[in-house]
Every structure is written in structure tokens, then in C-alpha cells.
Amino acid sequence: VTLDPGNGRLWMSYSAVESSVSWPAQNIDVVATRLAYSDNSGKTWTESGAIVSDFLDVTIPLATPNDAGTWVNEVSQLIYDPGATATEKWKILWHHYLTVNGNRLFEHGWIAIKTASTPEALAAAPEIKLFGSYLYDPGNNTADGSSRSPVGGAPLIQLDTLNPALNTCLFTEPGMYAVNEALYLSLQCEHLADSNRLIVLFKCASPCDTGNTASWSYLGTVLQKSDATTFGFDSGFAASGLFASAGSVYLVVTPVQTSGSPWADYYSGCRVFEFADIDTAQLQKTGSQLTLIGSIDGTAGSFNGACSYHASASQSGMLHSELKTSVTDRFQIFMSHTNF
């Protein structure tokens, strides 16, 4: 969720989930990125009618059933960047990757970006491959090649090589926070070298030249798996988001549980922490313990979390998602009415 300072309208990017058209029995849940807006501080939301990034069914040149491919677009983050040039003040990042026969193949994927002067213009803006991750397959550089990549060329930045600490990082779930001076970016790093799940933080000074490696600095690891274990969760934190309220900057993340849960990686609500210093990637602590500012928990037994918040959304409070397997529209977004 982000605010248009010109007219006070709140905008939200979200994942729209449905079945594949070509492969409905195999790629059951495929994802497009869409926009909605609110003119009453989040009390009600209106679908904008624009698809920012639609899913694409493709036929992979492999034997059945591994010919069933769908390029999906999910875990988006929308931001108004006041320090950007006029044509890039609105930015949206998301994870664009290939699903084949129901399996997510992250080596065929990247963190994509679109920029525009208005949120409405993002749908027609060209997609740019911004960040590549560890194991990125250069075969994706050929548009409609063996992976049937919908976008040609290499990612502008191979982000796992920006700093040695990021070696073997597979990136997903971006979060953004923007002020006049800089754009901040949080990402989930699946650190394959040691099976650690990290939340890492980057900064790009304004006006941010997003496609220039030299523009980005790695600020550090904000959270790792061991931080989650102190709060009773065994698989780390995911789905990071950044927001500001009353002069402070916050990080919201979703705890992930594996053992004793109904899914392999079970999203279990959201936890909010305050930055002591965002430029050094330091969260507030009480002694050696991270200071928990607040919690959002969805319906017990549901797969829930992936929260988003803007201080102007006072009528909705923090938004969170839930997966409910007992209803037709299984993926839903709820208002918590909790403000920070």
C-alpha cells in the first residue's frame, strides 16, 4: 500500500490468483499482478481494472507433462518515490518466474520493475529485468527461447554478486520505502549455501538509477532464521515490508513454521519491528533481544500473513492475506484495523 501525495488516494498492488487456461490440471494457481485504490483511508477498495503483469501460459519444448509452463507474477510491491524523476515516481517490483507442471522453477525468474509517472500508467509501461538471483539461467536471456521467456535480455543487476554476503542468495518478496533522499529495498534471501532464510536491506540514493549496479549499496542482513526461533518459529521470516509512521521506520515480516504445520512453509501472521537505524540495517533491541512492536494474526488454522501498511490507511489498518481452502475464492485480503 502506498499514498499518492497529490490527491490523497491510496494505491495497492496485489496478486490475483486463478487457474491456468492452458494447463488447469497442472498449474492450478497462477498469478497476475493488479492494482486497487481507496479514497476513504482504506475503508473500501476499488479494483482499477488494469493488469500490471498478467500470467502467460507457454508450451515448453519438453515431453509431457513437463511441457506445461506458465510464467507468473507475484509478491509485488508498489511505491511512490518522491526523490525520483517525474517519469519514474511510481515504481512496482515483483517476482516474475516460470512454473512447469506445478513446480516453481526460480532459476527461470527475476525481480522485475516497471516505472511510470502515474500508477494507472504502470500497466502499459515496459517490464525491465532488474535483479537476477543465484542460479539464474542465462537461457532466459533469449525471448521465447527454450524457457519461453516473455522478456529478453539479461537482468540489469546480478544482485547475488553485489556483496560476498549475498553469494548463493535466491531473492524474492521485495519491500520498499522511499523518502526524498533515498529508496530502500528489503528482500528475502534464500541463502542456499547454509539453508538460512534472510531478510536483507539495500539503499539507492535519489534520484535512484535503478538499473545501475553502482547506485545500490548493501546495508546488511536485518533478520535471519535464528531470530525467528527466538519467537517460536523454526523457518525464519518472509514477506518483508517497510513503512513509516510518526517519524519512525518499521519492518513487517511473516514468521514461517515448518515442523508440525499443515504446509511445508506455513505463513503464520506478521510481526512488526522498529528500526534503530535503517542505514545500518539495525532493528531496536531490548538488551540482546529484538523488540517486538506488534503482531497481526489471521484466522487460526489458515495460511496467513504477507502484511502491508501505510499510515494513511487508518480505516483498514494493516492488511494481511489468508489462504482458506474451504471456499472458492481461496486467496483473500483482510483488514486488521490495527494501526501503528
mmCIF file of C-alpha atoms in Angstrom:
data_model
loop_
_atom_site.group_PDB
_atom_site.id
_atom_site.type_symbol
_atom_site.label_atom_id
_atom_site.label_comp_id
_atom_site.label_asym_id
_atom_site.label_seq_id
_atom_site.Cartn_x
_atom_site.Cartn_y
_atom_site.Cartn_z
ATOM 1 C CA VAL A 1 0.000 0.000 0.000
ATOM 2 C CA THR A 2 1.275 3.471 -0.850
ATOM 3 C CA LEU A 3 -0.080 7.028 -0.994
ATOM 4 C CA ASP A 4 -0.420 9.442 -3.886
ATOM 5 C CA PRO A 5 0.521 12.717 -2.164
ATOM 6 C CA GLY A 6 -1.091 14.731 -4.945
ATOM 7 C CA ASN A 7 -4.666 13.622 -4.305
ATOM 8 C CA GLY A 8 -4.559 11.544 -1.121
ATOM 9 C CA ARG A 9 -5.563 8.342 -2.896
ATOM 10 C CA LEU A 10 -4.186 5.085 -1.545
ATOM 11 C CA TRP A 11 -2.988 2.503 -4.051
ATOM 12 C CA MET A 12 -2.413 -1.187 -3.503
ATOM 13 C CA SER A 13 -0.785 -3.775 -5.721
ATOM 14 C CA TYR A 14 -1.953 -7.320 -5.164
ATOM 15 C CA SER A 15 -1.783 -10.850 -6.523
ATOM 16 C CA ALA A 16 -4.801 -12.167 -8.431
ATOM 17 C CA VAL A 17 -4.776 -15.965 -8.354
ATOM 18 C CA GLU A 18 -6.610 -18.266 -10.769
ATOM 19 C CA SER A 19 -6.071 -21.470 -12.691
ATOM 20 C CA SER A 20 -4.014 -21.701 -15.826
ATOM 21 C CA VAL A 21 -6.069 -21.528 -19.011
ATOM 22 C CA SER A 22 -3.926 -23.990 -20.976
ATOM 23 C CA TRP A 23 -2.869 -26.221 -18.059
ATOM 24 C CA PRO A 24 -5.650 -26.032 -15.424
ATOM 25 C CA ALA A 25 -4.999 -29.512 -14.036
ATOM 26 C CA GLN A 26 -1.263 -28.931 -13.593
ATOM 27 C CA ASN A 27 -0.645 -25.233 -12.937
ATOM 28 C CA ILE A 28 -3.592 -24.815 -10.608
ATOM 29 C CA ASP A 29 -2.663 -21.469 -9.034
ATOM 30 C CA VAL A 30 -1.156 -18.924 -11.406
ATOM 31 C CA VAL A 31 -0.747 -15.270 -10.568
ATOM 32 C CA ALA A 32 -1.195 -11.869 -12.168
ATOM 33 C CA THR A 33 -0.400 -8.506 -10.563
ATOM 34 C CA ARG A 34 -3.197 -5.941 -10.393
ATOM 35 C CA LEU A 35 -3.938 -2.591 -8.726
ATOM 36 C CA ALA A 36 -6.716 -1.311 -6.468
ATOM 37 C CA TYR A 37 -7.283 2.085 -4.850
ATOM 38 C CA SER A 38 -9.062 3.677 -1.902
ATOM 39 C CA ASP A 39 -10.321 7.243 -1.495
ATOM 40 C CA ASN A 40 -11.503 6.816 2.103
ATOM 41 C CA SER A 41 -8.345 5.906 4.054
ATOM 42 C CA GLY A 42 -8.668 2.217 3.264
ATOM 43 C CA LYS A 43 -12.279 1.714 4.367
ATOM 44 C CA THR A 44 -13.236 0.419 0.915
ATOM 45 C CA TRP A 45 -11.170 -0.537 -2.116
ATOM 46 C CA THR A 46 -11.906 -0.373 -5.849
ATOM 47 C CA GLU A 47 -10.274 -2.614 -8.442
ATOM 48 C CA SER A 48 -8.576 -0.388 -11.012
ATOM 49 C CA GLY A 49 -9.313 -2.680 -13.962
ATOM 50 C CA ALA A 50 -5.676 -2.684 -15.054
ATOM 51 C CA ILE A 51 -3.459 -5.760 -15.109
ATOM 52 C CA VAL A 52 0.085 -4.633 -14.431
ATOM 53 C CA SER A 53 1.581 -8.039 -15.272
ATOM 54 C CA ASP A 54 -0.549 -10.928 -16.495
ATOM 55 C CA PHE A 55 0.350 -14.603 -16.298
ATOM 56 C CA LEU A 56 1.379 -16.275 -19.546
ATOM 57 C CA ASP A 57 0.798 -19.920 -20.444
ATOM 58 C CA VAL A 58 3.543 -21.391 -22.642
ATOM 59 C CA THR A 59 4.436 -24.748 -24.121
ATOM 60 C CA ILE A 60 7.917 -25.801 -23.033
ATOM 61 C CA PRO A 61 9.825 -27.938 -25.607
ATOM 62 C CA LEU A 62 9.891 -30.982 -23.325
ATOM 63 C CA ALA A 63 7.886 -34.191 -23.205
ATOM 64 C CA THR A 64 4.504 -34.203 -21.486
ATOM 65 C CA PRO A 65 3.841 -33.334 -18.649
ATOM 66 C CA ASN A 66 6.875 -31.058 -18.468
ATOM 67 C CA ASP A 67 5.659 -29.026 -21.427
ATOM 68 C CA ALA A 68 3.051 -27.329 -19.183
ATOM 69 C CA GLY A 69 4.577 -23.910 -18.475
ATOM 70 C CA THR A 70 3.147 -20.712 -17.005
ATOM 71 C CA TRP A 71 5.036 -17.504 -16.312
ATOM 72 C CA VAL A 72 3.583 -15.970 -13.138
ATOM 73 C CA ASN A 73 3.906 -12.572 -11.472
ATOM 74 C CA GLU A 74 3.562 -12.356 -7.711
ATOM 75 C CA VAL A 75 4.694 -10.805 -4.386
ATOM 76 C CA SER A 76 4.537 -7.291 -5.807
ATOM 77 C CA GLN A 77 5.487 -4.066 -4.058
ATOM 78 C CA LEU A 78 4.230 -0.653 -5.160
ATOM 79 C CA ILE A 79 5.820 2.643 -4.092
ATOM 80 C CA TYR A 80 5.615 6.367 -4.728
ATOM 81 C CA ASP A 81 9.204 7.613 -4.845
ATOM 82 C CA PRO A 82 9.341 11.367 -4.120
ATOM 83 C CA GLY A 83 13.028 11.602 -4.978
ATOM 84 C CA ALA A 84 12.640 10.133 -8.466
ATOM 85 C CA THR A 85 12.378 11.903 -11.781
ATOM 86 C CA ALA A 86 8.811 12.657 -12.918
ATOM 87 C CA THR A 87 8.531 9.640 -15.215
ATOM 88 C CA GLU A 88 9.742 7.211 -12.525
ATOM 89 C CA LYS A 89 7.937 8.403 -9.387
ATOM 90 C CA TRP A 90 5.733 5.316 -9.396
ATOM 91 C CA LYS A 91 7.578 2.025 -9.180
ATOM 92 C CA ILE A 92 6.402 -1.553 -8.886
ATOM 93 C CA LEU A 93 8.651 -4.545 -8.234
ATOM 94 C CA TRP A 94 7.626 -8.184 -8.354
ATOM 95 C CA HIS A 95 8.951 -11.722 -8.788
ATOM 96 C CA HIS A 96 8.437 -12.998 -12.346
ATOM 97 C CA TYR A 97 9.202 -16.710 -12.725
ATOM 98 C CA LEU A 98 8.258 -19.911 -14.515
ATOM 99 C CA THR A 99 6.043 -22.702 -13.198
ATOM 100 C CA VAL A 100 6.259 -26.044 -15.020
ATOM 101 C CA ASN A 101 3.857 -28.888 -14.292
ATOM 102 C CA GLY A 102 3.020 -27.358 -10.902
ATOM 103 C CA ASN A 103 6.657 -26.809 -9.888
ATOM 104 C CA ARG A 104 8.131 -23.347 -9.362
ATOM 105 C CA LEU A 105 11.471 -23.041 -11.205
ATOM 106 C CA PHE A 106 13.172 -19.994 -9.699
ATOM 107 C CA GLU A 107 16.238 -20.377 -11.898
ATOM 108 C CA HIS A 108 13.886 -19.170 -14.612
ATOM 109 C CA GLY A 109 12.957 -15.877 -12.994
ATOM 110 C CA TRP A 110 13.973 -12.415 -11.865
ATOM 111 C CA ILE A 111 12.850 -9.403 -9.829
ATOM 112 C CA ALA A 112 11.118 -7.183 -12.372
ATOM 113 C CA ILE A 113 10.389 -3.473 -12.301
ATOM 114 C CA LYS A 114 8.068 -1.055 -14.056
ATOM 115 C CA THR A 115 8.170 2.724 -13.622
ATOM 116 C CA ALA A 116 5.723 5.433 -14.651
ATOM 117 C CA SER A 117 4.528 8.939 -13.823
ATOM 118 C CA THR A 118 1.185 7.642 -12.502
ATOM 119 C CA PRO A 119 0.021 4.307 -11.083
ATOM 120 C CA GLU A 120 -2.500 3.985 -13.919
ATOM 121 C CA ALA A 121 0.361 4.126 -16.455
ATOM 122 C CA LEU A 122 2.207 1.155 -14.932
ATOM 123 C CA ALA A 123 0.103 -1.381 -16.849
ATOM 124 C CA ALA A 124 1.393 -0.141 -20.210
ATOM 125 C CA ALA A 125 4.960 0.512 -19.041
ATOM 126 C CA PRO A 126 7.641 -1.886 -20.293
ATOM 127 C CA GLU A 127 8.829 -4.587 -17.929
ATOM 128 C CA ILE A 128 12.525 -4.474 -17.093
ATOM 129 C CA LYS A 129 14.501 -7.416 -15.730
ATOM 130 C CA LEU A 130 16.088 -5.644 -12.772
ATOM 131 C CA PHE A 131 17.668 -8.207 -10.421
ATOM 132 C CA GLY A 132 18.918 -11.691 -11.118
ATOM 133 C CA SER A 133 19.485 -14.254 -8.379
ATOM 134 C CA TYR A 134 21.894 -17.111 -7.800
ATOM 135 C CA LEU A 135 21.337 -19.968 -10.295
ATOM 136 C CA TYR A 136 19.731 -17.617 -12.847
ATOM 137 C CA ASP A 137 19.668 -19.496 -16.160
ATOM 138 C CA PRO A 138 21.077 -17.320 -18.997
ATOM 139 C CA GLY A 139 18.833 -19.229 -21.372
ATOM 140 C CA ASN A 140 16.136 -16.808 -20.215
ATOM 141 C CA ASN A 141 18.026 -14.004 -21.977
ATOM 142 C CA THR A 142 16.509 -15.171 -25.262
ATOM 143 C CA ALA A 143 12.917 -14.058 -25.565
ATOM 144 C CA ASP A 144 10.680 -17.042 -26.382
ATOM 145 C CA GLY A 145 13.702 -19.334 -26.175
ATOM 146 C CA SER A 146 13.802 -22.739 -24.527
ATOM 147 C CA SER A 147 12.121 -21.420 -21.355
ATOM 148 C CA ARG A 148 9.705 -19.342 -23.480
ATOM 149 C CA SER A 149 10.849 -16.267 -21.541
ATOM 150 C CA PRO A 150 8.412 -13.387 -22.131
ATOM 151 C CA VAL A 151 11.198 -10.793 -21.730
ATOM 152 C CA GLY A 152 14.554 -10.930 -23.473
ATOM 153 C CA GLY A 153 17.939 -9.790 -22.237
ATOM 154 C CA ALA A 154 19.822 -10.385 -19.009
ATOM 155 C CA PRO A 155 18.846 -8.832 -15.679
ATOM 156 C CA LEU A 156 20.472 -5.422 -15.343
ATOM 157 C CA ILE A 157 21.992 -6.364 -11.977
ATOM 158 C CA GLN A 158 23.074 -9.811 -10.819
ATOM 159 C CA LEU A 159 22.258 -8.978 -7.219
ATOM 160 C CA ASP A 160 23.849 -12.037 -5.609
ATOM 161 C CA THR A 161 27.256 -10.710 -6.709
ATOM 162 C CA LEU A 162 26.818 -7.223 -5.189
ATOM 163 C CA ASN A 163 28.381 -8.299 -1.885
ATOM 164 C CA PRO A 164 30.047 -11.558 -0.741
ATOM 165 C CA ALA A 165 27.389 -11.948 1.960
ATOM 166 C CA LEU A 166 24.803 -12.365 -0.808
ATOM 167 C CA ASN A 167 26.569 -15.243 -2.531
ATOM 168 C CA THR A 168 24.084 -18.093 -3.203
ATOM 169 C CA CYS A 169 21.072 -15.810 -2.490
ATOM 170 C CA LEU A 170 17.857 -16.555 -4.307
ATOM 171 C CA PHE A 171 15.764 -13.380 -3.960
ATOM 172 C CA THR A 172 12.017 -12.924 -3.650
ATOM 173 C CA GLU A 173 9.325 -10.858 -1.878
ATOM 174 C CA PRO A 174 10.536 -7.248 -2.215
ATOM 175 C CA GLY A 175 9.580 -4.462 0.180
ATOM 176 C CA MET A 176 10.177 -0.747 -0.452
ATOM 177 C CA TYR A 177 10.305 2.532 1.475
ATOM 178 C CA ALA A 178 11.065 5.866 -0.191
ATOM 179 C CA VAL A 179 11.973 9.327 1.075
ATOM 180 C CA ASN A 180 13.352 12.342 -0.746
ATOM 181 C CA GLU A 181 16.912 11.228 -0.139
ATOM 182 C CA ALA A 182 16.780 7.538 -0.993
ATOM 183 C CA LEU A 183 14.882 4.414 -1.940
ATOM 184 C CA TYR A 184 15.227 1.467 0.460
ATOM 185 C CA LEU A 185 14.632 -2.115 -0.610
ATOM 186 C CA SER A 186 14.203 -5.214 1.531
ATOM 187 C CA LEU A 187 14.328 -8.689 0.007
ATOM 188 C CA GLN A 188 14.022 -12.235 1.226
ATOM 189 C CA CYS A 189 17.219 -14.164 0.511
ATOM 190 C CA GLU A 190 17.033 -17.930 0.451
ATOM 191 C CA HIS A 191 20.710 -18.440 1.262
ATOM 192 C CA LEU A 192 21.350 -21.778 -0.378
ATOM 193 C CA ALA A 193 24.870 -22.200 0.980
ATOM 194 C CA ASP A 194 23.637 -22.795 4.534
ATOM 195 C CA SER A 195 19.841 -23.090 4.128
ATOM 196 C CA ASN A 196 19.380 -19.825 6.001
ATOM 197 C CA ARG A 197 16.404 -17.556 5.322
ATOM 198 C CA LEU A 198 17.492 -13.921 5.482
ATOM 199 C CA ILE A 199 15.847 -10.534 5.202
ATOM 200 C CA VAL A 200 18.419 -8.236 3.596
ATOM 201 C CA LEU A 201 18.378 -4.481 3.025
ATOM 202 C CA PHE A 202 19.616 -2.219 0.216
ATOM 203 C CA LYS A 203 19.701 1.528 -0.435
ATOM 204 C CA CYS A 204 19.699 3.590 -3.616
ATOM 205 C CA ALA A 205 20.376 7.326 -3.277
ATOM 206 C CA SER A 206 17.916 9.662 -5.021
ATOM 207 C CA PRO A 207 17.312 10.055 -7.821
ATOM 208 C CA CYS A 208 17.749 6.295 -7.883
ATOM 209 C CA ASP A 209 19.167 4.957 -11.137
ATOM 210 C CA THR A 210 17.600 1.558 -10.505
ATOM 211 C CA GLY A 211 19.359 -0.276 -13.331
ATOM 212 C CA ASN A 212 22.890 0.838 -12.369
ATOM 213 C CA THR A 213 24.743 -1.551 -10.065
ATOM 214 C CA ALA A 214 26.798 1.319 -8.643
ATOM 215 C CA SER A 215 23.621 3.042 -7.437
ATOM 216 C CA TRP A 216 22.837 0.273 -4.943
ATOM 217 C CA SER A 217 24.527 -0.311 -1.619
ATOM 218 C CA TYR A 218 24.033 -3.399 0.531
ATOM 219 C CA LEU A 219 23.204 -2.256 4.066
ATOM 220 C CA GLY A 220 23.216 -5.667 5.701
ATOM 221 C CA THR A 221 21.167 -8.596 6.959
ATOM 222 C CA VAL A 222 18.253 -7.398 9.079
ATOM 223 C CA LEU A 223 16.924 -10.803 10.156
ATOM 224 C CA GLN A 224 17.987 -14.427 9.854
ATOM 225 C CA LYS A 225 16.473 -17.769 10.723
ATOM 226 C CA SER A 226 17.801 -17.777 14.272
ATOM 227 C CA ASP A 227 15.934 -14.533 15.005
ATOM 228 C CA ALA A 228 12.658 -16.278 14.228
ATOM 229 C CA THR A 229 13.450 -19.202 16.512
ATOM 230 C CA THR A 230 13.551 -16.861 19.493
ATOM 231 C CA PHE A 231 9.892 -16.094 18.760
ATOM 232 C CA GLY A 232 8.957 -19.768 18.380
ATOM 233 C CA PHE A 233 9.179 -20.198 14.589
ATOM 234 C CA ASP A 234 11.616 -22.635 13.009
ATOM 235 C CA SER A 235 11.994 -21.456 9.406
ATOM 236 C CA GLY A 236 12.781 -17.763 9.579
ATOM 237 C CA PHE A 237 10.920 -14.680 8.434
ATOM 238 C CA ALA A 238 9.492 -13.982 4.976
ATOM 239 C CA ALA A 239 7.366 -11.424 3.077
ATOM 240 C CA SER A 240 9.093 -8.283 4.304
ATOM 241 C CA GLY A 241 7.576 -4.828 4.044
ATOM 242 C CA LEU A 242 8.785 -1.368 5.058
ATOM 243 C CA PHE A 243 6.688 1.547 6.286
ATOM 244 C CA ALA A 244 6.961 4.795 8.228
ATOM 245 C CA SER A 245 4.693 6.170 10.937
ATOM 246 C CA ALA A 246 5.044 9.124 13.313
ATOM 247 C CA GLY A 247 8.672 9.676 12.371
ATOM 248 C CA SER A 248 9.807 6.060 12.804
ATOM 249 C CA VAL A 249 10.545 3.406 10.178
ATOM 250 C CA TYR A 250 9.315 -0.145 10.631
ATOM 251 C CA LEU A 251 9.857 -3.599 9.192
ATOM 252 C CA VAL A 252 6.935 -6.029 8.981
ATOM 253 C CA VAL A 253 7.673 -9.698 8.308
ATOM 254 C CA THR A 254 5.832 -13.020 8.303
ATOM 255 C CA PRO A 255 7.072 -15.856 10.544
ATOM 256 C CA VAL A 256 7.417 -19.208 8.797
ATOM 257 C CA GLN A 257 6.864 -22.542 10.507
ATOM 258 C CA THR A 258 7.675 -25.961 9.046
ATOM 259 C CA SER A 259 7.515 -28.587 11.782
ATOM 260 C CA GLY A 260 4.036 -29.520 12.935
ATOM 261 C CA SER A 261 2.344 -27.295 10.347
ATOM 262 C CA PRO A 262 -0.089 -28.229 7.556
ATOM 263 C CA TRP A 263 2.230 -26.819 4.840
ATOM 264 C CA ALA A 264 5.964 -27.173 4.282
ATOM 265 C CA ASP A 265 6.418 -23.420 4.776
ATOM 266 C CA TYR A 266 3.475 -22.217 6.816
ATOM 267 C CA TYR A 267 2.906 -18.439 6.944
ATOM 268 C CA SER A 268 1.762 -17.528 10.440
ATOM 269 C CA GLY A 269 0.719 -13.892 10.766
ATOM 270 C CA CYS A 270 3.017 -10.873 10.851
ATOM 271 C CA ARG A 271 5.456 -9.323 13.304
ATOM 272 C CA VAL A 272 6.457 -5.655 13.370
ATOM 273 C CA PHE A 273 9.881 -4.330 14.394
ATOM 274 C CA GLU A 274 11.202 -0.768 14.504
ATOM 275 C CA PHE A 275 14.496 0.311 13.003
ATOM 276 C CA ALA A 276 17.019 1.791 15.386
ATOM 277 C CA ASP A 277 18.958 2.889 12.293
ATOM 278 C CA ILE A 278 17.769 1.857 8.828
ATOM 279 C CA ASP A 279 21.056 2.968 7.214
ATOM 280 C CA THR A 280 22.951 0.337 9.175
ATOM 281 C CA ALA A 281 20.137 -2.254 8.940
ATOM 282 C CA GLN A 282 19.772 -2.271 12.734
ATOM 283 C CA LEU A 283 16.491 -3.040 14.484
ATOM 284 C CA GLN A 284 15.687 -1.925 18.006
ATOM 285 C CA LYS A 285 16.629 -4.347 20.761
ATOM 286 C CA THR A 286 15.943 -4.689 24.440
ATOM 287 C CA GLY A 287 19.267 -5.999 25.643
ATOM 288 C CA SER A 288 20.148 -8.697 23.114
ATOM 289 C CA GLN A 289 16.507 -9.430 22.230
ATOM 290 C CA LEU A 290 14.743 -7.853 19.267
ATOM 291 C CA THR A 291 11.976 -5.525 20.441
ATOM 292 C CA LEU A 292 8.616 -6.687 19.108
ATOM 293 C CA ILE A 293 6.401 -3.675 18.345
ATOM 294 C CA GLY A 294 3.242 -5.523 17.322
ATOM 295 C CA SER A 295 1.647 -8.670 15.918
ATOM 296 C CA ILE A 296 -1.048 -9.345 13.339
ATOM 297 C CA ASP A 297 -2.544 -12.826 13.284
ATOM 298 C CA GLY A 298 -5.186 -14.069 10.861
ATOM 299 C CA THR A 299 -7.765 -16.786 11.308
ATOM 300 C CA ALA A 300 -6.429 -19.688 13.314
ATOM 301 C CA GLY A 301 -5.511 -22.597 11.053
ATOM 302 C CA SER A 302 -5.276 -20.512 7.904
ATOM 303 C CA PHE A 303 -2.111 -19.822 5.920
ATOM 304 C CA ASN A 304 -1.909 -16.094 6.659
ATOM 305 C CA GLY A 305 0.474 -13.150 6.677
ATOM 306 C CA ALA A 306 2.285 -11.128 3.979
ATOM 307 C CA CYS A 307 1.154 -7.851 5.551
ATOM 308 C CA SER A 308 1.228 -4.330 4.154
ATOM 309 C CA TYR A 309 0.611 -0.976 5.809
ATOM 310 C CA HIS A 310 0.574 2.748 5.201
ATOM 311 C CA ALA A 311 -0.034 5.241 7.975
ATOM 312 C CA SER A 312 -2.735 6.950 5.878
ATOM 313 C CA ALA A 313 -4.769 3.717 5.719
ATOM 314 C CA SER A 314 -6.314 4.411 9.119
ATOM 315 C CA GLN A 315 -9.677 2.824 8.277
ATOM 316 C CA SER A 316 -8.198 -0.518 7.255
ATOM 317 C CA GLY A 317 -5.067 -0.671 9.363
ATOM 318 C CA MET A 318 -2.560 -3.335 8.455
ATOM 319 C CA LEU A 319 -3.737 -5.535 5.575
ATOM 320 C CA HIS A 320 -2.970 -9.236 5.560
ATOM 321 C CA SER A 321 -3.642 -12.173 3.273
ATOM 322 C CA GLU A 322 -5.181 -15.543 4.065
ATOM 323 C CA LEU A 323 -5.493 -18.811 2.209
ATOM 324 C CA LYS A 324 -8.773 -20.543 3.030
ATOM 325 C CA THR A 325 -9.113 -23.930 1.403
ATOM 326 C CA SER A 326 -12.825 -24.299 2.245
ATOM 327 C CA VAL A 327 -14.081 -21.523 -0.080
ATOM 328 C CA THR A 328 -13.997 -20.904 -3.830
ATOM 329 C CA ASP A 329 -12.024 -17.662 -3.635
ATOM 330 C CA ARG A 330 -9.311 -19.199 -1.513
ATOM 331 C CA PHE A 331 -6.913 -16.260 -1.531
ATOM 332 C CA GLN A 332 -8.296 -13.234 0.304
ATOM 333 C CA ILE A 333 -7.081 -9.939 1.782
ATOM 334 C CA PHE A 334 -8.341 -8.750 5.159
ATOM 335 C CA MET A 335 -8.285 -5.518 7.148
ATOM 336 C CA SER A 336 -6.831 -5.912 10.623
ATOM 337 C CA HIS A 337 -7.926 -2.439 11.810
ATOM 338 C CA THR A 338 -4.621 -2.333 13.692
ATOM 339 C CA ASN A 339 -2.640 0.872 13.181
ATOM 340 C CA PHE A 340 0.932 1.767 14.033
#
